[in-house]
Short mmCIF file of C-alpha atoms in Angstrom, two decimals:
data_model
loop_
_atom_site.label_atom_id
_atom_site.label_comp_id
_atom_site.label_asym_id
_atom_site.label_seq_id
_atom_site.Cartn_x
_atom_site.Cartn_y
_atom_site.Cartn_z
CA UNK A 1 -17.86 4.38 -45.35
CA UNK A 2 -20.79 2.95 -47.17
CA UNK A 3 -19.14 0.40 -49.19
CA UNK A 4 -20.15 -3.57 -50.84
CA UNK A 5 -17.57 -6.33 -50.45
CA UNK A 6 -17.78 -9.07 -52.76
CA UNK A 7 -16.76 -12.83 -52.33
CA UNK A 8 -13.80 -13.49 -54.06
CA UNK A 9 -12.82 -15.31 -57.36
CA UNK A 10 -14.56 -18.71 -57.98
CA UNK A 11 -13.14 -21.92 -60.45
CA UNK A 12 -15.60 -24.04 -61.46
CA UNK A 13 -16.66 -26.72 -63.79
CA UNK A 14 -19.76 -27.28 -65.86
CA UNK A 15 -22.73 -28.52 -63.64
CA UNK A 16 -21.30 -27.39 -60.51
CA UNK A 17 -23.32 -25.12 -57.91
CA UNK A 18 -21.98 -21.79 -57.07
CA UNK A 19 -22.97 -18.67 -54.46
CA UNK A 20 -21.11 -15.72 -54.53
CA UNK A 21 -21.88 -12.90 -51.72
CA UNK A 22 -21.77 -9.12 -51.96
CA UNK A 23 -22.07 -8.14 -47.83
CA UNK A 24 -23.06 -4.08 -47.21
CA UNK A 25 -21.31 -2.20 -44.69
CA UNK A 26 -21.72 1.60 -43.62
CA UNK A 27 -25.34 1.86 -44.08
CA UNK A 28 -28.97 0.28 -43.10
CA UNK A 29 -28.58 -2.40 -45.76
CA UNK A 30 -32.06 -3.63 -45.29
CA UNK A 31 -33.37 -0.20 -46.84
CA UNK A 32 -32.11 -0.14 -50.16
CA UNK A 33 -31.85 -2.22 -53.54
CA UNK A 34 -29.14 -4.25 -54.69
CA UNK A 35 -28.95 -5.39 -58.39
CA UNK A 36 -26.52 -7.59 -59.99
CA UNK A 37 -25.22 -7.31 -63.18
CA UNK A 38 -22.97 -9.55 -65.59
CA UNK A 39 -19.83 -8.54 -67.42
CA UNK A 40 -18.89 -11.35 -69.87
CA UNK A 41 -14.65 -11.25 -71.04
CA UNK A 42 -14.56 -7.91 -73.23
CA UNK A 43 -18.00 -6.95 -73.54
CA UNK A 44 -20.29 -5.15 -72.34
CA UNK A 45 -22.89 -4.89 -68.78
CA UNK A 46 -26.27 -6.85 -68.53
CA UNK A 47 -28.60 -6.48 -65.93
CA UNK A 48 -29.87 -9.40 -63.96
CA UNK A 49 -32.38 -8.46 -61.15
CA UNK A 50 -32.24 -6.96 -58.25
CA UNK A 51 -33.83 -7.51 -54.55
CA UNK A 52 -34.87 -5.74 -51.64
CA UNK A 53 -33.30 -7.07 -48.86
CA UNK A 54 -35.74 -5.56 -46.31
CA UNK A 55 -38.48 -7.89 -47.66
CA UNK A 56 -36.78 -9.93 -49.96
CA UNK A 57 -38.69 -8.92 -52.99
CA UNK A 58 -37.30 -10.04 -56.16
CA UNK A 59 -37.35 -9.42 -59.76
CA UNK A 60 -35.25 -11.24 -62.21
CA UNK A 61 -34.31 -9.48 -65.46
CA UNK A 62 -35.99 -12.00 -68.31
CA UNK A 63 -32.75 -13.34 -70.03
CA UNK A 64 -31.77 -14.19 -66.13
CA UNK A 65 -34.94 -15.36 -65.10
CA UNK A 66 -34.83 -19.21 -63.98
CA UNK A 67 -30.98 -19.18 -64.79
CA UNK A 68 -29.91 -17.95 -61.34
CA UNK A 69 -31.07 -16.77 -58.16
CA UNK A 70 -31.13 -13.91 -56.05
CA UNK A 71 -31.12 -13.76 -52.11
CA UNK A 72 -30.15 -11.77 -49.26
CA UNK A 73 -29.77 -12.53 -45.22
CA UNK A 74 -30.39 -9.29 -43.44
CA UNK A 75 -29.37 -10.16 -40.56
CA UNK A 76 -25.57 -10.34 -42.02
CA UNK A 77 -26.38 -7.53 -44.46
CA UNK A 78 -25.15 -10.04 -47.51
CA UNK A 79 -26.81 -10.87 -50.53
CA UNK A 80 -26.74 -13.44 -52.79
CA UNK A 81 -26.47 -14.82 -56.13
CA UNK A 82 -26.20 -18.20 -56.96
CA UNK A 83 -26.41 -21.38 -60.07
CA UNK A 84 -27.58 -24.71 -59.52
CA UNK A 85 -25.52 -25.51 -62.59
CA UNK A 86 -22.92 -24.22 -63.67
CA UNK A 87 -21.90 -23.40 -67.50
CA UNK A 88 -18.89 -22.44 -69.66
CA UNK A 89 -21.37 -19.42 -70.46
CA UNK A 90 -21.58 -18.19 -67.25
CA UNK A 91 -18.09 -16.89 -66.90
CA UNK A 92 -17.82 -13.71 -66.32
CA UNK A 93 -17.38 -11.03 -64.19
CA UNK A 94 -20.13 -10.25 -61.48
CA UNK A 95 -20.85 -6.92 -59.90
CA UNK A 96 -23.25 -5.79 -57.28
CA UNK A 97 -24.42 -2.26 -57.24
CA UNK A 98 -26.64 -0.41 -54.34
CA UNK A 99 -28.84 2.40 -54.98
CA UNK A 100 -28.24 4.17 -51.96
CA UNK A 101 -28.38 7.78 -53.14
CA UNK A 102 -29.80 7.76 -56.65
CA UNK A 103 -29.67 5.12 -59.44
CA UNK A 104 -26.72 2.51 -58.67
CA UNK A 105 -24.11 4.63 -57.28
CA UNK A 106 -22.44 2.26 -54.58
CA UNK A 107 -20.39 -1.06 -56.02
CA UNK A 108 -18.68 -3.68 -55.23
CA UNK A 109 -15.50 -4.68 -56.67
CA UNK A 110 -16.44 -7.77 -58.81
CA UNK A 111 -16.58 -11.57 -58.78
CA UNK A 112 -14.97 -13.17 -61.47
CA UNK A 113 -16.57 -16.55 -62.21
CA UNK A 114 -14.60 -19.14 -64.36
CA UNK A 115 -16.52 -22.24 -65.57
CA UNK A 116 -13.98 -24.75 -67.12
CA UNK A 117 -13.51 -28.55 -67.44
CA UNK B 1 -38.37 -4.99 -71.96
CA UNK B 2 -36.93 -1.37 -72.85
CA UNK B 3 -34.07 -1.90 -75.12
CA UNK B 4 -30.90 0.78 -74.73
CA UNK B 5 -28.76 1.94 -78.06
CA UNK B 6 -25.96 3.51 -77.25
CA UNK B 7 -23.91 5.64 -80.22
CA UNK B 8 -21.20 6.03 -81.64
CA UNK B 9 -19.58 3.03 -80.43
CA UNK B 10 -16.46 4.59 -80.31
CA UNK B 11 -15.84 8.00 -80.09
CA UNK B 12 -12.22 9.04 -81.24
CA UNK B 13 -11.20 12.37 -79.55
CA UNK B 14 -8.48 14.88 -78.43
CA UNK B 15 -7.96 15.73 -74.57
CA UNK B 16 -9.52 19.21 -74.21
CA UNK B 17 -12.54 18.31 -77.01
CA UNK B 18 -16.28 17.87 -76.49
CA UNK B 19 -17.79 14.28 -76.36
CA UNK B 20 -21.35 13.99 -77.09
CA UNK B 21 -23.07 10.26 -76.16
CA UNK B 22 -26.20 9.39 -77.28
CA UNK B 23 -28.49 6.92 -75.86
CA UNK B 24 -31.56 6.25 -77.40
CA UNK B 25 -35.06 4.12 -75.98
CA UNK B 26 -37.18 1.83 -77.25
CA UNK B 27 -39.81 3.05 -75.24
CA UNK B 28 -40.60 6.14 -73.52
CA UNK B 29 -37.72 6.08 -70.39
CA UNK B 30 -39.14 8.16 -67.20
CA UNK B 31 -36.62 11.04 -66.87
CA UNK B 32 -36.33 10.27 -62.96
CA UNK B 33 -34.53 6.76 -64.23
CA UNK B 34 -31.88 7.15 -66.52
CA UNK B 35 -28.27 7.37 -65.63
CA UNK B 36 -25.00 7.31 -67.06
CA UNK B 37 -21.90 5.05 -65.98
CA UNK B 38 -18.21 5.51 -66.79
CA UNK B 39 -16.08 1.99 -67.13
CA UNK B 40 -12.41 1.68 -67.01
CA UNK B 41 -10.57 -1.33 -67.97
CA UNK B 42 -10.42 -3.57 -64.27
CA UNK B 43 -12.60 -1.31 -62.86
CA UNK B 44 -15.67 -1.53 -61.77
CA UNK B 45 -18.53 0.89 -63.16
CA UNK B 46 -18.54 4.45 -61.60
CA UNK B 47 -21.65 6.55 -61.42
CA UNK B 48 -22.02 10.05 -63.11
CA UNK B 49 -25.32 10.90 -63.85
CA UNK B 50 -28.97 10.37 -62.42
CA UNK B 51 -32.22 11.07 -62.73
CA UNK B 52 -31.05 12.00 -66.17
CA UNK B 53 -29.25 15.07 -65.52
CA UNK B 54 -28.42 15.09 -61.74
CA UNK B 55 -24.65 14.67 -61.57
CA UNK B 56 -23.50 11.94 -59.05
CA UNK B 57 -21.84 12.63 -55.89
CA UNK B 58 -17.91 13.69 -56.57
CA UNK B 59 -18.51 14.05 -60.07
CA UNK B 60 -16.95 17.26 -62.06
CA UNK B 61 -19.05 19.81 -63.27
CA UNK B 62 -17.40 18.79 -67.14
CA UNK B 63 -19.88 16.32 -66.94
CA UNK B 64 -23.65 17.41 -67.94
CA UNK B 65 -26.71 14.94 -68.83
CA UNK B 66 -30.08 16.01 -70.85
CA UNK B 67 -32.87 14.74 -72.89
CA UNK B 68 -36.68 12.91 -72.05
CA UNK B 69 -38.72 10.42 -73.81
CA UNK B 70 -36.22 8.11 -75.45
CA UNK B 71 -33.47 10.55 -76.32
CA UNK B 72 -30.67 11.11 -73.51
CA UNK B 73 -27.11 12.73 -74.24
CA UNK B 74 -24.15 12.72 -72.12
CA UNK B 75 -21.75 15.65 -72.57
CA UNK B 76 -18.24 15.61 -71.14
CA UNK B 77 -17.68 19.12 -72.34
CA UNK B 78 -13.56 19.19 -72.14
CA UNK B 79 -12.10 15.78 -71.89
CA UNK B 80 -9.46 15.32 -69.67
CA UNK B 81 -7.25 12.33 -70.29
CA UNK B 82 -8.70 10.36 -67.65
CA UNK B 83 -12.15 10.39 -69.38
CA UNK B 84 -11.32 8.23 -71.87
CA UNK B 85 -13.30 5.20 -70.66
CA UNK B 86 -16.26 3.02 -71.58
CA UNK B 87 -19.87 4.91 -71.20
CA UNK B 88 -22.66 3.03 -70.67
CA UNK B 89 -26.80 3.98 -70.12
CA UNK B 90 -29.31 2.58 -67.88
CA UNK B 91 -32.61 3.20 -67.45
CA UNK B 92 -33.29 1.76 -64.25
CA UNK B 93 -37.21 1.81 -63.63
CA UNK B 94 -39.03 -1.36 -63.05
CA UNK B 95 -37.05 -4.00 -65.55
CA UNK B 96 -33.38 -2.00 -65.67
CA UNK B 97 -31.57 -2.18 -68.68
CA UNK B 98 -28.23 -1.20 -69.94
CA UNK B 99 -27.37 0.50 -73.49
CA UNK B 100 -24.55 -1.63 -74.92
CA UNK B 101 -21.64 1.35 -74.50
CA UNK B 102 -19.39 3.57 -76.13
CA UNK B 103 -15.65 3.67 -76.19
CA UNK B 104 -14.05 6.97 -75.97
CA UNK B 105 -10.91 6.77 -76.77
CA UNK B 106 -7.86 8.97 -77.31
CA UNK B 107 -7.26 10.43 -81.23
#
């Protein structure tokens, strides 16, 4: 079953680091894209970049860009996403996404993030 | 950056009516990158359509995509009451983007 796993729920306070993980199983991870995307409390998605774990080639949505990063370790078919500092803004709900067999159609089940003092 | 407007917002229907979703581009959206999601509350987003009218994998024939340039439509042509759900675009070329959704709830 081709399927993404995602870390599981983080609480954290402001200025904190954080890396959450999204690991691909079922398929050869290495050839296909993986975005992630944010899903602040009650509204709506936002795209944040996306990499190619084969090569590691990033791109970083602009709102995103320099805010977090994005990384993947093929040889544990797991990528990344992570803050150097952490801030009440940045909870939310996280989601990795795959395009495997045509736009984003594989998913993982969501990180929710929590950044309180 | 292509921006995404979704409408209605909300789209207040019967089960067993037709739902028509507009998304609309800033900029001219390559059919071969536009998709449609469907978001339920706790869930994460499902895929329906790609490559703007290319149904997903699983996904019932009730479900039809159209349109080029910077106008795209989603038609659910009988809603069934599991339908009722958040929709969202994306054109997903070389700086993807989301529209920012519309609610279709139950009348």
């Amino acid at each position: 079953e081709v399927q993404l796993v995602q870390s599981g729920a983080e609480v954290k306070k402001p200025g904190e680091s954080l890396k959450i993980s999204c690991k691909g199983s079922g398929y050869s991870f290495t050839s296909y894209w993986i975005g992630w995307v944010r899903q602040m409390p009650g509204k709506g998605l936002e795209w944040m970049g996306i990499i190619y774990p084969g090569d590691s080639d990033t791109r970083y949505s602009p709102s995103f860009q320099g805010q977090v990063t994005i990384s993947a370790d093929k040889s544990i078919s797991t990528a990344y996403l992570q803050w150097s500092s952490l801030k009440a803004s940045d909870t939310a709900m996280y989601y990795c996404a795959a395009d495997y067999g045509g736009a984003f159609d594989i998913w993982g089940q969501g990180t929710m993030v929590t950044v309180s003092s | 950056e292509i921006v995404l407007t979704q409408s209605p917002g909300t789209l207040s229907l019967s089960p067993g009516e037709r739902a028509t979703l507009s998304c609309r581009a800033s900029q001219s959206v390559s059919s071969s990158y536009l998709a449609w999601y469907q978001q339920k509350p706790g869930q994460a987003p499902r895929l329906l359509i790609y490559g703007a009218s290319s149904r997903a994998t699983g996904i019932p024939d009730r479900f039809s995509g159209s349109g080029s340039g910077t106008d795209f439509t989603l038609t659910i042509s009988r809603l069934e009451p599991e339908d009722f759900a958040v929709y969202y675009c994306q054109q997903y070329g070389s700086s993807p983007s989301f529209g920012g959704g519309t609610k279709v709830e139950i009348k």
